[in-house]
Amino acid sequence: MKFAILGTGIMGRGWITQCAMNGHEVHCHDASPQTLAGTVAGCEKLAATAAKKFKHDDPNFVSNAMGKIRVHDEKGAFIDAAKGCDVFLEVIFEDLKLKCSVLADYLPQLPPSVVFWSNSSSLDIDPMAQAGGRPDRSIVTHGMNPVPLMPGVEVVPGAKTSSETIEFTRQTLLNMKKAPFLAPNIPGFWVNRLLVPQMLDAVRLLEQGKITVEDGDTGLYTSLGHPQGTFKLHDFVTAPTMLRVALQMYQASNDPRMYPPLTLMRMVKNGEYGASSGKGFYDWSDPRNPKPLDMSKYVIGTAEEMLQPLA
């Protein structure tokens, strides 16, 4: 099969690698030349990690996968390549207005047979399907990060998604050794509808001075069997992404638990994004051994502290 993937950030590279590792031809593009420039190197690293984890004994496994990737610097060349693909997958950050604008530009230029997948983690598929002009062939395929290492894929049909599109998507993902599962088209779908409120509640408790990063993550890791604690997960997701997802879910649901806490806003303002910036709830100077940070500067005990600038 042939895939056209728009967006080559962390999640985009994950999907590019996943498709390429399974023998599919992948055409990719990103509006950011800097992001696009690091695509192949990032995918090669992911493929090597996957090869080690899943014990692939083929010495050419990584090089074969990389040979399936075609990077397009020019938008026009990418669209021309996408016209011959089976699937168009967008992996743009969580901004519904932006996604719809981009899809309204790209998808009408493609043949009606091309199936549209969105990697959105929380956004309504119906406006995107409408913007792209193919609601019957539009569906969410929300992969877990990192995509090549995590089997789960949340599959979310829209109001007009055909049964053929659902089955095509499910079977394609199964053939790529993924574990697809159907989820409802509600804010956050299934995974983030449960996960995001829990993660935001953890930040609120930290903001109240009720828990520390180290104790909070140790508790979840050792008591609930989580592979990592919630604050470390925050750092992998990144503060800007959490802020966008929480705000989008709040606006869609009016659920007060979804409203992002002040600490999260201050961390974004201060550039404390998490693992990607080297500092968040942890110090990532040594990525193999991140150190939990003292976040007491973010504790809010008085109205005066709440009114302090975002610094």
PDB file of C-alpha atoms in Angstrom:
ATOM      1  CA  MET A   1       0.000   0.000   0.000  1.00  0.00           C
ATOM      2  CA  LYS A   2       0.927   3.674  -0.263  1.00  0.00           C
ATOM      3  CA  PHE A   3       0.491   6.261   2.478  1.00  0.00           C
ATOM      4  CA  ALA A   4       0.677  10.067   2.329  1.00  0.00           C
ATOM      5  CA  ILE A   5       1.465  11.487   5.776  1.00  0.00           C
ATOM      6  CA  LEU A   6       1.178  15.200   6.481  1.00  0.00           C
ATOM      7  CA  GLY A   7       3.097  16.228   9.600  1.00  0.00           C
ATOM      8  CA  THR A   8       6.513  14.865  10.552  1.00  0.00           C
ATOM      9  CA  GLY A   9       6.749  15.761  14.227  1.00  0.00           C
ATOM     10  CA  ILE A  10       6.954  13.127  16.962  1.00  0.00           C
ATOM     11  CA  MET A  11       3.663  11.423  16.113  1.00  0.00           C
ATOM     12  CA  GLY A  12       4.105  11.838  12.372  1.00  0.00           C
ATOM     13  CA  ARG A  13       7.499  10.150  12.480  1.00  0.00           C
ATOM     14  CA  GLY A  14       5.959   7.366  14.524  1.00  0.00           C
ATOM     15  CA  TRP A  15       3.361   6.665  11.859  1.00  0.00           C
ATOM     16  CA  ILE A  16       5.870   7.021   9.019  1.00  0.00           C
ATOM     17  CA  THR A  17       8.114   4.462  10.726  1.00  0.00           C
ATOM     18  CA  GLN A  18       5.216   2.106  11.472  1.00  0.00           C
ATOM     19  CA  CYS A  19       4.051   2.087   7.851  1.00  0.00           C
ATOM     20  CA  ALA A  20       7.562   1.769   6.432  1.00  0.00           C
ATOM     21  CA  MET A  21       8.505  -1.088   8.776  1.00  0.00           C
ATOM     22  CA  ASN A  22       5.541  -3.028   7.417  1.00  0.00           C
ATOM     23  CA  GLY A  23       6.608  -2.630   3.819  1.00  0.00           C
ATOM     24  CA  HIS A  24       4.355   0.255   2.807  1.00  0.00           C
ATOM     25  CA  GLU A  25       5.570   3.126   0.643  1.00  0.00           C
ATOM     26  CA  VAL A  26       5.317   6.387   2.581  1.00  0.00           C
ATOM     27  CA  HIS A  27       5.254   9.920   1.170  1.00  0.00           C
ATOM     28  CA  CYS A  28       5.573  12.679   3.769  1.00  0.00           C
ATOM     29  CA  HIS A  29       5.598  16.460   4.042  1.00  0.00           C
ATOM     30  CA  ASP A  30       5.623  19.127   6.735  1.00  0.00           C
ATOM     31  CA  ALA A  31       5.060  22.882   6.557  1.00  0.00           C
ATOM     32  CA  SER A  32       8.162  23.350   8.732  1.00  0.00           C
ATOM     33  CA  PRO A  33      11.416  22.790   6.783  1.00  0.00           C
ATOM     34  CA  GLN A  34      13.289  22.318  10.064  1.00  0.00           C
ATOM     35  CA  THR A  35      10.930  19.558  11.213  1.00  0.00           C
ATOM     36  CA  LEU A  36      10.962  17.910   7.796  1.00  0.00           C
ATOM     37  CA  ALA A  37      14.766  17.915   7.658  1.00  0.00           C
ATOM     38  CA  GLY A  38      15.022  15.604  10.664  1.00  0.00           C
ATOM     39  CA  THR A  39      12.386  13.140   9.501  1.00  0.00           C
ATOM     40  CA  VAL A  40      14.521  10.312   8.123  1.00  0.00           C
ATOM     41  CA  ALA A  41      17.027  10.400  10.986  1.00  0.00           C
ATOM     42  CA  GLY A  42      14.190  10.372  13.520  1.00  0.00           C
ATOM     43  CA  CYS A  43      12.452   7.480  11.781  1.00  0.00           C
ATOM     44  CA  GLU A  44      15.698   5.518  11.545  1.00  0.00           C
ATOM     45  CA  LYS A  45      16.169   5.842  15.291  1.00  0.00           C
ATOM     46  CA  LEU A  46      12.598   4.708  15.956  1.00  0.00           C
ATOM     47  CA  ALA A  47      12.948   1.736  13.626  1.00  0.00           C
ATOM     48  CA  ALA A  48      16.186   0.674  15.358  1.00  0.00           C
ATOM     49  CA  THR A  49      14.458   0.860  18.744  1.00  0.00           C
ATOM     50  CA  ALA A  50      11.529  -1.198  17.442  1.00  0.00           C
ATOM     51  CA  ALA A  51      13.887  -3.767  15.908  1.00  0.00           C
ATOM     52  CA  LYS A  52      15.600  -4.215  19.259  1.00  0.00           C
ATOM     53  CA  LYS A  53      12.360  -4.406  21.250  1.00  0.00           C
ATOM     54  CA  PHE A  54      10.672  -6.908  18.947  1.00  0.00           C
ATOM     55  CA  LYS A  55      13.906  -8.876  18.342  1.00  0.00           C
ATOM     56  CA  HIS A  56      14.008  -8.595  14.560  1.00  0.00           C
ATOM     57  CA  ASP A  57      16.997 -10.637  13.410  1.00  0.00           C
ATOM     58  CA  ASP A  58      17.128  -9.248   9.856  1.00  0.00           C
ATOM     59  CA  PRO A  59      20.264  -7.038   9.697  1.00  0.00           C
ATOM     60  CA  ASN A  60      18.627  -5.062   6.867  1.00  0.00           C
ATOM     61  CA  PHE A  61      15.367  -4.422   8.737  1.00  0.00           C
ATOM     62  CA  VAL A  62      16.054  -0.735   9.428  1.00  0.00           C
ATOM     63  CA  SER A  63      17.612   0.070   6.045  1.00  0.00           C
ATOM     64  CA  ASN A  64      14.730  -1.660   4.228  1.00  0.00           C
ATOM     65  CA  ALA A  65      12.217   0.407   6.181  1.00  0.00           C
ATOM     66  CA  MET A  66      14.080   3.640   5.457  1.00  0.00           C
ATOM     67  CA  GLY A  67      14.051   2.761   1.766  1.00  0.00           C
ATOM     68  CA  LYS A  68      10.248   3.019   1.802  1.00  0.00           C
ATOM     69  CA  ILE A  69      10.215   6.683   2.903  1.00  0.00           C
ATOM     70  CA  ARG A  70       9.920   9.542   0.424  1.00  0.00           C
ATOM     71  CA  VAL A  71      10.325  13.047   1.847  1.00  0.00           C
ATOM     72  CA  HIS A  72       8.801  15.875  -0.200  1.00  0.00           C
ATOM     73  CA  ASP A  73      10.116  19.380   0.384  1.00  0.00           C
ATOM     74  CA  GLU A  74       7.515  20.949  -1.895  1.00  0.00           C
ATOM     75  CA  LYS A  75       3.803  20.897  -1.132  1.00  0.00           C
ATOM     76  CA  GLY A  76       2.889  20.406  -4.795  1.00  0.00           C
ATOM     77  CA  ALA A  77       5.108  17.370  -5.189  1.00  0.00           C
ATOM     78  CA  PHE A  78       3.635  15.864  -2.037  1.00  0.00           C
ATOM     79  CA  ILE A  79       0.066  16.369  -3.282  1.00  0.00           C
ATOM     80  CA  ASP A  80       0.965  14.790  -6.620  1.00  0.00           C
ATOM     81  CA  ALA A  81       2.369  11.757  -4.784  1.00  0.00           C
ATOM     82  CA  ALA A  82      -0.682  11.607  -2.486  1.00  0.00           C
ATOM     83  CA  LYS A  83      -2.953  11.273  -5.533  1.00  0.00           C
ATOM     84  CA  GLY A  84      -1.593   7.764  -6.006  1.00  0.00           C
ATOM     85  CA  CYS A  85      -1.876   6.736  -2.332  1.00  0.00           C
ATOM     86  CA  ASP A  86      -4.437   4.568  -0.579  1.00  0.00           C
ATOM     87  CA  VAL A  87      -4.488   6.593   2.655  1.00  0.00           C
ATOM     88  CA  PHE A  88      -3.941  10.268   3.479  1.00  0.00           C
ATOM     89  CA  LEU A  89      -3.019  10.612   7.167  1.00  0.00           C
ATOM     90  CA  GLU A  90      -2.818  14.020   8.843  1.00  0.00           C
ATOM     91  CA  VAL A  91      -0.708  14.337  11.965  1.00  0.00           C
ATOM     92  CA  ILE A  92      -1.106  18.046  12.742  1.00  0.00           C
ATOM     93  CA  PHE A  93      -1.143  19.316  16.335  1.00  0.00           C
ATOM     94  CA  GLU A  94      -4.498  19.581  18.098  1.00  0.00           C
ATOM     95  CA  ASP A  95      -6.077  22.686  16.580  1.00  0.00           C
ATOM     96  CA  LEU A  96      -9.425  21.946  14.945  1.00  0.00           C
ATOM     97  CA  LYS A  97      -9.590  25.193  12.988  1.00  0.00           C
ATOM     98  CA  LEU A  98      -6.108  24.635  11.553  1.00  0.00           C
ATOM     99  CA  LYS A  99      -6.803  20.999  10.716  1.00  0.00           C
ATOM    100  CA  CYS A 100     -10.022  21.868   8.892  1.00  0.00           C
ATOM    101  CA  SER A 101      -8.312  24.649   6.953  1.00  0.00           C
ATOM    102  CA  VAL A 102      -5.492  22.353   5.829  1.00  0.00           C
ATOM    103  CA  LEU A 103      -7.829  19.487   4.944  1.00  0.00           C
ATOM    104  CA  ALA A 104     -10.077  21.781   2.916  1.00  0.00           C
ATOM    105  CA  ASP A 105      -6.975  22.641   0.895  1.00  0.00           C
ATOM    106  CA  TYR A 106      -5.421  19.184   0.442  1.00  0.00           C
ATOM    107  CA  LEU A 107      -8.191  16.584   0.266  1.00  0.00           C
ATOM    108  CA  PRO A 108     -10.282  18.022  -2.609  1.00  0.00           C
ATOM    109  CA  GLN A 109      -7.177  17.641  -4.797  1.00  0.00           C
ATOM    110  CA  LEU A 110      -7.071  13.880  -4.214  1.00  0.00           C
ATOM    111  CA  PRO A 111      -9.129  11.135  -5.899  1.00  0.00           C
ATOM    112  CA  PRO A 112     -12.357  10.156  -4.057  1.00  0.00           C
ATOM    113  CA  SER A 113     -10.933   6.675  -3.447  1.00  0.00           C
ATOM    114  CA  VAL A 114      -8.272   7.955  -1.005  1.00  0.00           C
ATOM    115  CA  VAL A 115      -9.242   7.221   2.607  1.00  0.00           C
ATOM    116  CA  PHE A 116      -8.628  10.017   5.110  1.00  0.00           C
ATOM    117  CA  TRP A 117      -7.193   9.150   8.534  1.00  0.00           C
ATOM    118  CA  SER A 118      -6.698  11.685  11.309  1.00  0.00           C
ATOM    119  CA  ASN A 119      -4.321  11.071  14.195  1.00  0.00           C
ATOM    120  CA  SER A 120      -6.271  13.474  16.412  1.00  0.00           C
ATOM    121  CA  SER A 121      -6.206  12.497  20.077  1.00  0.00           C
ATOM    122  CA  SER A 122      -9.417  14.272  21.101  1.00  0.00           C
ATOM    123  CA  LEU A 123     -11.087  16.271  18.303  1.00  0.00           C
ATOM    124  CA  ASP A 124     -14.440  15.662  16.603  1.00  0.00           C
ATOM    125  CA  ILE A 125     -13.895  13.882  13.274  1.00  0.00           C
ATOM    126  CA  ASP A 126     -17.103  15.245  11.705  1.00  0.00           C
ATOM    127  CA  PRO A 127     -15.925  18.848  11.066  1.00  0.00           C
ATOM    128  CA  MET A 128     -12.685  17.494   9.597  1.00  0.00           C
ATOM    129  CA  ALA A 129     -14.586  15.010   7.425  1.00  0.00           C
ATOM    130  CA  GLN A 130     -16.844  17.791   6.200  1.00  0.00           C
ATOM    131  CA  ALA A 131     -13.920  20.121   5.495  1.00  0.00           C
ATOM    132  CA  GLY A 132     -12.191  17.449   3.436  1.00  0.00           C
ATOM    133  CA  GLY A 133     -15.316  16.672   1.443  1.00  0.00           C
ATOM    134  CA  ARG A 134     -15.318  12.896   1.952  1.00  0.00           C
ATOM    135  CA  PRO A 135     -17.269  12.164   5.180  1.00  0.00           C
ATOM    136  CA  ASP A 136     -17.920   8.538   4.238  1.00  0.00           C
ATOM    137  CA  ARG A 137     -14.177   7.876   3.878  1.00  0.00           C
ATOM    138  CA  SER A 138     -12.969   9.793   6.947  1.00  0.00           C
ATOM    139  CA  ILE A 139     -12.001   8.301  10.312  1.00  0.00           C
ATOM    140  CA  VAL A 140      -9.762   8.920  13.334  1.00  0.00           C
ATOM    141  CA  THR A 141      -6.804   6.585  13.865  1.00  0.00           C
ATOM    142  CA  HIS A 142      -5.280   7.825  17.125  1.00  0.00           C
ATOM    143  CA  GLY A 143      -1.995   6.014  17.683  1.00  0.00           C
ATOM    144  CA  MET A 144      -0.308   5.865  21.069  1.00  0.00           C
ATOM    145  CA  ASN A 145       3.149   7.393  21.442  1.00  0.00           C
ATOM    146  CA  PRO A 146       5.607   6.092  20.333  1.00  0.00           C
ATOM    147  CA  VAL A 147       3.544   4.515  17.552  1.00  0.00           C
ATOM    148  CA  PRO A 148       6.051   1.780  16.530  1.00  0.00           C
ATOM    149  CA  LEU A 149       6.306   0.542  20.130  1.00  0.00           C
ATOM    150  CA  MET A 150       2.697   0.897  21.355  1.00  0.00           C
ATOM    151  CA  PRO A 151       0.153  -1.451  19.750  1.00  0.00           C
ATOM    152  CA  GLY A 152      -3.059   0.428  20.580  1.00  0.00           C
ATOM    153  CA  VAL A 153      -4.836   2.535  17.946  1.00  0.00           C
ATOM    154  CA  GLU A 154      -8.087   4.292  18.776  1.00  0.00           C
ATOM    155  CA  VAL A 155     -10.438   4.086  15.786  1.00  0.00           C
ATOM    156  CA  VAL A 156     -13.206   6.696  15.835  1.00  0.00           C
ATOM    157  CA  PRO A 157     -15.804   6.783  13.033  1.00  0.00           C
ATOM    158  CA  GLY A 158     -17.775   9.925  12.270  1.00  0.00           C
ATOM    159  CA  ALA A 159     -21.505  10.242  11.773  1.00  0.00           C
ATOM    160  CA  LYS A 160     -21.211   9.413   8.059  1.00  0.00           C
ATOM    161  CA  THR A 161     -18.196   7.085   8.056  1.00  0.00           C
ATOM    162  CA  SER A 162     -19.093   4.018   6.005  1.00  0.00           C
ATOM    163  CA  SER A 163     -18.841   0.474   7.320  1.00  0.00           C
ATOM    164  CA  GLU A 164     -16.428  -0.225   4.452  1.00  0.00           C
ATOM    165  CA  THR A 165     -14.073   2.519   5.681  1.00  0.00           C
ATOM    166  CA  ILE A 166     -14.223   1.166   9.237  1.00  0.00           C
ATOM    167  CA  GLU A 167     -13.419  -2.370   8.116  1.00  0.00           C
ATOM    168  CA  PHE A 168     -10.690  -1.235   5.711  1.00  0.00           C
ATOM    169  CA  THR A 169      -9.089   0.773   8.523  1.00  0.00           C
ATOM    170  CA  ARG A 170      -9.368  -2.027  11.063  1.00  0.00           C
ATOM    171  CA  GLN A 171      -7.892  -4.639   8.712  1.00  0.00           C
ATOM    172  CA  THR A 172      -5.089  -2.342   7.528  1.00  0.00           C
ATOM    173  CA  LEU A 173      -4.070  -1.652  11.121  1.00  0.00           C
ATOM    174  CA  LEU A 174      -4.218  -5.342  12.033  1.00  0.00           C
ATOM    175  CA  ASN A 175      -1.971  -6.102   9.068  1.00  0.00           C
ATOM    176  CA  MET A 176       0.479  -3.539  10.489  1.00  0.00           C
ATOM    177  CA  LYS A 177       0.519  -5.502  13.758  1.00  0.00           C
ATOM    178  CA  LYS A 178      -1.514  -2.852  15.605  1.00  0.00           C
ATOM    179  CA  ALA A 179      -4.372  -3.402  18.065  1.00  0.00           C
ATOM    180  CA  PRO A 180      -7.254  -1.221  16.794  1.00  0.00           C
ATOM    181  CA  PHE A 181     -10.286  -0.615  19.004  1.00  0.00           C
ATOM    182  CA  LEU A 182     -13.461   1.362  18.308  1.00  0.00           C
ATOM    183  CA  ALA A 183     -14.104   4.422  20.460  1.00  0.00           C
ATOM    184  CA  PRO A 184     -16.957   6.961  20.597  1.00  0.00           C
ATOM    185  CA  ASN A 185     -16.735  10.337  18.852  1.00  0.00           C
ATOM    186  CA  ILE A 186     -16.907  12.362  22.077  1.00  0.00           C
ATOM    187  CA  PRO A 187     -14.361  14.894  23.432  1.00  0.00           C
ATOM    188  CA  GLY A 188     -11.229  12.846  24.182  1.00  0.00           C
ATOM    189  CA  PHE A 189     -12.741   9.671  22.691  1.00  0.00           C
ATOM    190  CA  TRP A 190     -12.059   6.789  25.130  1.00  0.00           C
ATOM    191  CA  VAL A 191      -8.400   6.995  26.155  1.00  0.00           C
ATOM    192  CA  ASN A 192      -8.085  10.730  26.750  1.00  0.00           C
ATOM    193  CA  ARG A 193     -11.616  11.021  28.120  1.00  0.00           C
ATOM    194  CA  LEU A 194     -10.317   8.952  31.046  1.00  0.00           C
ATOM    195  CA  LEU A 195      -6.637   9.917  31.024  1.00  0.00           C
ATOM    196  CA  VAL A 196      -6.682  13.726  30.653  1.00  0.00           C
ATOM    197  CA  PRO A 197      -8.845  14.499  33.727  1.00  0.00           C
ATOM    198  CA  GLN A 198      -6.609  12.229  35.825  1.00  0.00           C
ATOM    199  CA  MET A 199      -3.455  13.960  34.566  1.00  0.00           C
ATOM    200  CA  LEU A 200      -4.896  17.429  35.149  1.00  0.00           C
ATOM    201  CA  ASP A 201      -6.076  16.455  38.646  1.00  0.00           C
ATOM    202  CA  ALA A 202      -2.515  15.385  39.448  1.00  0.00           C
ATOM    203  CA  VAL A 203      -1.218  18.829  38.442  1.00  0.00           C
ATOM    204  CA  ARG A 204      -3.899  20.504  40.562  1.00  0.00           C
ATOM    205  CA  LEU A 205      -2.881  18.476  43.602  1.00  0.00           C
ATOM    206  CA  LEU A 206       0.736  19.465  43.005  1.00  0.00           C
ATOM    207  CA  GLU A 207      -0.387  23.082  42.602  1.00  0.00           C
ATOM    208  CA  GLN A 208      -2.110  22.830  45.994  1.00  0.00           C
ATOM    209  CA  GLY A 209       1.057  21.483  47.612  1.00  0.00           C
ATOM    210  CA  LYS A 210      -0.601  18.126  48.347  1.00  0.00           C
ATOM    211  CA  ILE A 211       1.867  15.922  46.451  1.00  0.00           C
ATOM    212  CA  THR A 212       5.379  16.045  45.000  1.00  0.00           C
ATOM    213  CA  VAL A 213       6.475  14.860  41.575  1.00  0.00           C
ATOM    214  CA  GLU A 214       8.560  12.039  43.011  1.00  0.00           C
ATOM    215  CA  ASP A 215       5.953  10.737  45.462  1.00  0.00           C
ATOM    216  CA  GLY A 216       3.123  11.078  42.967  1.00  0.00           C
ATOM    217  CA  ASP A 217       4.834   9.072  40.253  1.00  0.00           C
ATOM    218  CA  THR A 218       6.224   6.477  42.662  1.00  0.00           C
ATOM    219  CA  GLY A 219       2.705   5.902  43.970  1.00  0.00           C
ATOM    220  CA  LEU A 220       1.199   5.268  40.548  1.00  0.00           C
ATOM    221  CA  TYR A 221       4.134   3.250  39.259  1.00  0.00           C
ATOM    222  CA  THR A 222       4.303   0.921  42.248  1.00  0.00           C
ATOM    223  CA  SER A 223       0.616   0.674  43.156  1.00  0.00           C
ATOM    224  CA  LEU A 224      -1.397   0.720  39.921  1.00  0.00           C
ATOM    225  CA  GLY A 225       1.048  -0.944  37.568  1.00  0.00           C
ATOM    226  CA  HIS A 226       1.462   2.148  35.384  1.00  0.00           C
ATOM    227  CA  PRO A 227       4.578   1.893  33.196  1.00  0.00           C
ATOM    228  CA  GLN A 228       5.422   5.410  34.359  1.00  0.00           C
ATOM    229  CA  GLY A 229       3.895   8.004  36.646  1.00  0.00           C
ATOM    230  CA  THR A 230       1.570  10.764  35.493  1.00  0.00           C
ATOM    231  CA  PHE A 231       4.124  13.596  35.787  1.00  0.00           C
ATOM    232  CA  LYS A 232       6.660  11.723  33.660  1.00  0.00           C
ATOM    233  CA  LEU A 233       3.897  11.043  31.130  1.00  0.00           C
ATOM    234  CA  HIS A 234       3.126  14.782  31.155  1.00  0.00           C
ATOM    235  CA  ASP A 235       6.740  15.429  30.190  1.00  0.00           C
ATOM    236  CA  PHE A 236       6.586  12.996  27.261  1.00  0.00           C
ATOM    237  CA  VAL A 237       3.280  14.400  25.998  1.00  0.00           C
ATOM    238  CA  THR A 238       4.705  17.938  26.545  1.00  0.00           C
ATOM    239  CA  ALA A 239       3.070  20.840  28.321  1.00  0.00           C
ATOM    240  CA  PRO A 240       1.985  22.671  25.119  1.00  0.00           C
ATOM    241  CA  THR A 241       0.202  19.560  23.826  1.00  0.00           C
ATOM    242  CA  MET A 242      -1.494  18.972  27.178  1.00  0.00           C
ATOM    243  CA  LEU A 243      -2.593  22.604  27.248  1.00  0.00           C
ATOM    244  CA  ARG A 244      -4.093  22.414  23.745  1.00  0.00           C
ATOM    245  CA  VAL A 245      -5.808  19.065  24.343  1.00  0.00           C
ATOM    246  CA  ALA A 246      -7.246  20.109  27.709  1.00  0.00           C
ATOM    247  CA  LEU A 247      -8.560  23.408  26.370  1.00  0.00           C
ATOM    248  CA  GLN A 248     -10.107  21.782  23.289  1.00  0.00           C
ATOM    249  CA  MET A 249     -11.787  19.140  25.460  1.00  0.00           C
ATOM    250  CA  TYR A 250     -13.041  21.799  27.878  1.00  0.00           C
ATOM    251  CA  GLN A 251     -14.497  23.889  25.059  1.00  0.00           C
ATOM    252  CA  ALA A 252     -16.207  20.828  23.579  1.00  0.00           C
ATOM    253  CA  SER A 253     -17.578  19.444  26.841  1.00  0.00           C
ATOM    254  CA  ASN A 254     -17.826  22.362  29.341  1.00  0.00           C
ATOM    255  CA  ASP A 255     -16.505  19.876  31.905  1.00  0.00           C
ATOM    256  CA  PRO A 256     -14.607  21.943  34.533  1.00  0.00           C
ATOM    257  CA  ARG A 257     -12.180  19.062  35.157  1.00  0.00           C
ATOM    258  CA  MET A 258     -10.857  19.593  31.633  1.00  0.00           C
ATOM    259  CA  TYR A 259      -9.903  23.232  32.218  1.00  0.00           C
ATOM    260  CA  PRO A 260      -6.097  23.434  32.303  1.00  0.00           C
ATOM    261  CA  PRO A 261      -4.575  24.351  35.695  1.00  0.00           C
ATOM    262  CA  LEU A 262      -2.559  27.541  36.083  1.00  0.00           C
ATOM    263  CA  THR A 263       0.647  25.546  36.607  1.00  0.00           C
ATOM    264  CA  LEU A 264       0.377  24.079  33.129  1.00  0.00           C
ATOM    265  CA  MET A 265      -0.040  27.542  31.605  1.00  0.00           C
ATOM    266  CA  ARG A 266       2.968  28.864  33.543  1.00  0.00           C
ATOM    267  CA  MET A 267       5.140  25.932  32.458  1.00  0.00           C
ATOM    268  CA  VAL A 268       4.328  26.611  28.801  1.00  0.00           C
ATOM    269  CA  LYS A 269       5.061  30.311  29.284  1.00  0.00           C
ATOM    270  CA  ASN A 270       8.408  29.447  30.883  1.00  0.00           C
ATOM    271  CA  GLY A 271       9.418  26.983  28.156  1.00  0.00           C
ATOM    272  CA  GLU A 272       9.278  24.046  30.565  1.00  0.00           C
ATOM    273  CA  TYR A 273       7.732  21.697  28.028  1.00  0.00           C
ATOM    274  CA  GLY A 274       9.071  18.407  29.328  1.00  0.00           C
ATOM    275  CA  ALA A 275      11.453  15.894  27.757  1.00  0.00           C
ATOM    276  CA  SER A 276      11.584  17.815  24.454  1.00  0.00           C
ATOM    277  CA  SER A 277      12.905  20.994  26.103  1.00  0.00           C
ATOM    278  CA  GLY A 278      15.046  19.307  28.755  1.00  0.00           C
ATOM    279  CA  LYS A 279      12.926  20.434  31.682  1.00  0.00           C
ATOM    280  CA  GLY A 280       9.359  19.987  32.846  1.00  0.00           C
ATOM    281  CA  PHE A 281       8.321  18.091  35.930  1.00  0.00           C
ATOM    282  CA  TYR A 282      11.694  16.358  35.542  1.00  0.00           C
ATOM    283  CA  ASP A 283      15.194  17.477  34.670  1.00  0.00           C
ATOM    284  CA  TRP A 284      16.012  15.633  31.427  1.00  0.00           C
ATOM    285  CA  SER A 285      19.705  16.560  31.258  1.00  0.00           C
ATOM    286  CA  ASP A 286      20.379  12.827  31.354  1.00  0.00           C
ATOM    287  CA  PRO A 287      17.499  11.303  29.338  1.00  0.00           C
ATOM    288  CA  ARG A 288      18.277   7.837  30.680  1.00  0.00           C
ATOM    289  CA  ASN A 289      17.954   8.993  34.269  1.00  0.00           C
ATOM    290  CA  PRO A 290      15.560  11.963  34.558  1.00  0.00           C
ATOM    291  CA  LYS A 291      15.421  13.618  37.984  1.00  0.00           C
ATOM    292  CA  PRO A 292      12.106  14.729  39.542  1.00  0.00           C
ATOM    293  CA  LEU A 293      12.110  18.467  40.230  1.00  0.00           C
ATOM    294  CA  ASP A 294      10.996  20.487  43.217  1.00  0.00           C
ATOM    295  CA  MET A 295       7.895  22.247  41.869  1.00  0.00           C
ATOM    296  CA  SER A 296       7.132  24.226  45.035  1.00  0.00           C
ATOM    297  CA  LYS A 297       7.482  27.489  43.102  1.00  0.00           C
ATOM    298  CA  TYR A 298       4.199  26.603  41.425  1.00  0.00           C
ATOM    299  CA  VAL A 299       2.260  25.962  44.635  1.00  0.00           C
ATOM    300  CA  ILE A 300      -0.621  28.433  45.017  1.00  0.00           C
ATOM    301  CA  GLY A 301      -1.643  29.098  48.611  1.00  0.00           C
ATOM    302  CA  THR A 302      -2.995  32.640  48.459  1.00  0.00           C
ATOM    303  CA  ALA A 303      -4.876  34.919  46.101  1.00  0.00           C
ATOM    304  CA  GLU A 304      -1.743  37.034  45.801  1.00  0.00           C
ATOM    305  CA  GLU A 305       0.223  34.046  44.523  1.00  0.00           C
ATOM    306  CA  MET A 306      -2.517  33.303  41.992  1.00  0.00           C
ATOM    307  CA  LEU A 307      -2.344  36.881  40.698  1.00  0.00           C
ATOM    308  CA  GLN A 308       1.399  36.765  40.133  1.00  0.00           C
ATOM    309  CA  PRO A 309       2.520  37.007  36.470  1.00  0.00           C
ATOM    310  CA  LEU A 310       2.978  33.775  34.543  1.00  0.00           C
ATOM    311  CA  ALA A 311       6.632  33.462  35.509  1.00  0.00           C
TER     312      ALA A 311
END
